[in-house]
Amino acid sequence: MRRLRSRPRTPRALLAALAGALCLYGLGTAAPAQGAAADTPAPATAAASLNQLAQAHGKFVGSAAATSHFSDTQYTGILGSEFGQVTAENEMKWDTVEPSRGQFNYGPGDRIVDFAQQNGQSVRGHTLVWHSQLPGWVSGLPSGEVRTAMENHVTQVAGRYAGDIAAWDVVNEPFNEDGTFRTSPFYNAMGRDFVAHALRAAKAADPNAKLCINDYNIEGVNAKSTAMYNLVRDLKAQGVPIDCVGIQGHLAIQYGFPSDLRQNMQRFADLGVDVAITELDVRMQLPVSAQKEATQSQYYANVIDACLAVTRCTGVTVWGFPDKYSWVPGVFDGEGSATLWNDSYQPKQAYNAVAEALGGDPGPGPGPGPGDGCDASYAVPQEWNGGFTAAVTVSCDGDSLSGWSVSWGYAAGQRLTNAWNATCQQSGTRVTCTNAPHNGNVPDGGAVTFGFNGTWTGTNPTPATLTLG
Ligand code: G2I
């Protein structure tokens, strides 16, 4: 759904509308929208997207989005279909938007907003006031001019995107680890009041966006998250507009999971603000091992579980994908594999864990229903110590297929040994099966089944997600 605009249409909005109209007439090159019209067959997917699964709980799953990868169609395909919200990874930061005083550059930010609107996604604005990626002219200002410059920046940028942004990280990373305020041109000039000044300017510029403060290492209850808690409590008491707290969620398996995440989110919620996980990734020391991947998957699932358990947790945003585009390897020597997709865009075990935590296959509503198109289901009719036989059925209702492939990831080390009525290959945890010459056609109302044997140790869970293409 395209967001309704509450502001007069700006030239930017008109351009976006025009691009949308061209697209309708097949002249644009935009990625297909979610729920695209029936005459543009999207790949049939047995499983719902992560965002669709989250929507069933009244939440969203989002991702950071980077325009630098927009020419990569595998990237835009996943970005446009799996997520319900996008956050500009760098495109709305001060050094991009106002590189010199009073000179505003909205081109990259506009591309993020346009992409989101073409794909029926909402946008998280990131970020208005942050000590990092701040152009030198701001740090060089005499102290007496910083407030004016900050309020002007907030007013211009939040005003420009008013109506396009669901939530703004108005202030990003204000705290040190010990809970004291971080030194920055803003704090130096105004003390802690810079937060209230920024929030008030944002409210005046975009009265409908949710206004948030965002920080890292505030997942658990600790000195830093308690400083955030106290700040939000005080702002509320002073009548300053504050709607939400963003908990970034840059986790690493070697540091343990913040087991009080849910409790910490709940205490913010109890102050009367929303919470969201805004920049989730789970890195590890390389090389990857099955054990590390299992731990990573558990961390991702734990975050989903915590958000599902807190009514005021609005959603979870992952900080980009696939692994090769993650910020992690460039910053943490020897670490990586932090996202849900590997370098060749195969969903990882952690992806399945997220889908499953959200109630994905074999959760509510598997199997086709009227108008659902085609679907795949997985059954294990026989299992014995160390081995099993599985049957996968591809069925269509309201749609048909001429040629198909089904793929899934194994979460517990299962290995496929031999298949019949399909050609199957396993690479790592990922299995892909394509039709045999005789059973590629699945008519509307029809079904075909193929089978295979496999091996297992420990447990033999059904794959969380089957993808039908
Ligand atoms: O550092 C991870 C995130 C922590 N919370 C705030 C987020 O805004 C932050 O995101 C990262 C981006 O993922 C990086 O992509 O912020 C970094 C900057 O602090 C971003 O890195 C920058 C590089 O430093 C620049 O050299 C580069 O030109 O990305 C730029 C664009 O690729």
Tab-separated table of N, CA, C and O in Angstrom, residues 93-95 127 129-135 172-173 182 184-186:
chain	number	residue	atom	x	y	z
A	93	LYS	N	21.723	10.355	6.192
A	93	LYS	CA	22.603	10.878	7.239
A	93	LYS	C	23.074	12.292	6.874
A	93	LYS	O	23.079	12.682	5.707
A	94	TRP	N	23.492	13.008	7.881
A	94	TRP	CA	23.778	14.435	7.707
A	94	TRP	C	24.831	14.692	6.625
A	94	TRP	O	24.705	15.599	5.805
A	95	ASP	N	25.874	13.848	6.574
A	95	ASP	CA	26.950	14.125	5.610
A	95	ASP	C	26.487	13.944	4.171
A	95	ASP	O	27.063	14.523	3.247
A	127	THR	N	19.398	9.180	9.905
A	127	THR	CA	19.042	9.688	11.205
A	127	THR	C	19.258	11.184	11.178
A	127	THR	O	20.053	11.661	10.351
A	129	VAL	N	20.082	13.529	13.945
A	129	VAL	CA	21.126	14.133	14.795
A	129	VAL	C	22.012	13.024	15.349
A	129	VAL	O	21.578	12.211	16.170
A	130	TRP	N	23.239	12.965	14.867
A	130	TRP	CA	24.182	11.892	15.219
A	130	TRP	C	25.587	12.478	15.191
A	130	TRP	O	25.897	13.291	14.319
A	131	HIS	N	26.426	12.025	16.110
A	131	HIS	CA	27.792	12.561	16.172
A	131	HIS	C	28.644	12.074	15.009
A	131	HIS	O	29.681	12.648	14.709
A	132	SER	N	28.213	10.945	14.365
A	132	SER	CA	29.038	10.320	13.321
A	132	SER	C	28.483	10.681	11.951
A	132	SER	O	27.325	11.059	11.812
A	133	GLN	N	29.306	10.488	10.925
A	133	GLN	CA	28.906	10.865	9.561
A	133	GLN	C	28.327	12.285	9.559
A	133	GLN	O	27.306	12.573	8.922
A	134	LEU	N	29.017	13.102	10.291
A	134	LEU	CA	28.641	14.502	10.452
A	134	LEU	C	29.673	15.324	9.695
A	134	LEU	O	30.877	15.150	9.910
A	135	PRO	N	29.259	16.195	8.789
A	135	PRO	CA	30.261	16.937	8.027
A	135	PRO	C	31.053	17.910	8.910
A	135	PRO	O	30.554	18.375	9.941
A	172	ASN	N	20.474	9.747	17.354
A	172	ASN	CA	21.123	8.443	17.292
A	172	ASN	C	22.334	8.407	18.217
A	172	ASN	O	23.142	9.343	18.217
A	173	GLU	N	22.409	7.360	19.025
A	173	GLU	CA	23.590	7.032	19.820
A	173	GLU	C	24.059	8.174	20.726
A	173	GLU	O	25.220	8.576	20.675
A	182	ARG	N	27.354	11.215	25.523
A	182	ARG	CA	28.529	11.235	24.662
A	182	ARG	C	28.869	12.680	24.283
A	182	ARG	O	27.981	13.504	24.033
A	184	SER	N	29.673	15.468	21.881
A	184	SER	CA	29.390	15.707	20.454
A	184	SER	C	29.213	17.204	20.308
A	184	SER	O	29.019	17.912	21.302
A	185	PRO	N	29.242	17.726	19.088
A	185	PRO	CA	29.000	19.157	18.934
A	185	PRO	C	27.659	19.564	19.560
A	185	PRO	O	27.528	20.664	20.103
A	186	PHE	N	26.682	18.655	19.515
A	186	PHE	CA	25.351	18.985	20.035
A	186	PHE	C	25.349	19.009	21.564
A	186	PHE	O	24.848	19.948	22.183
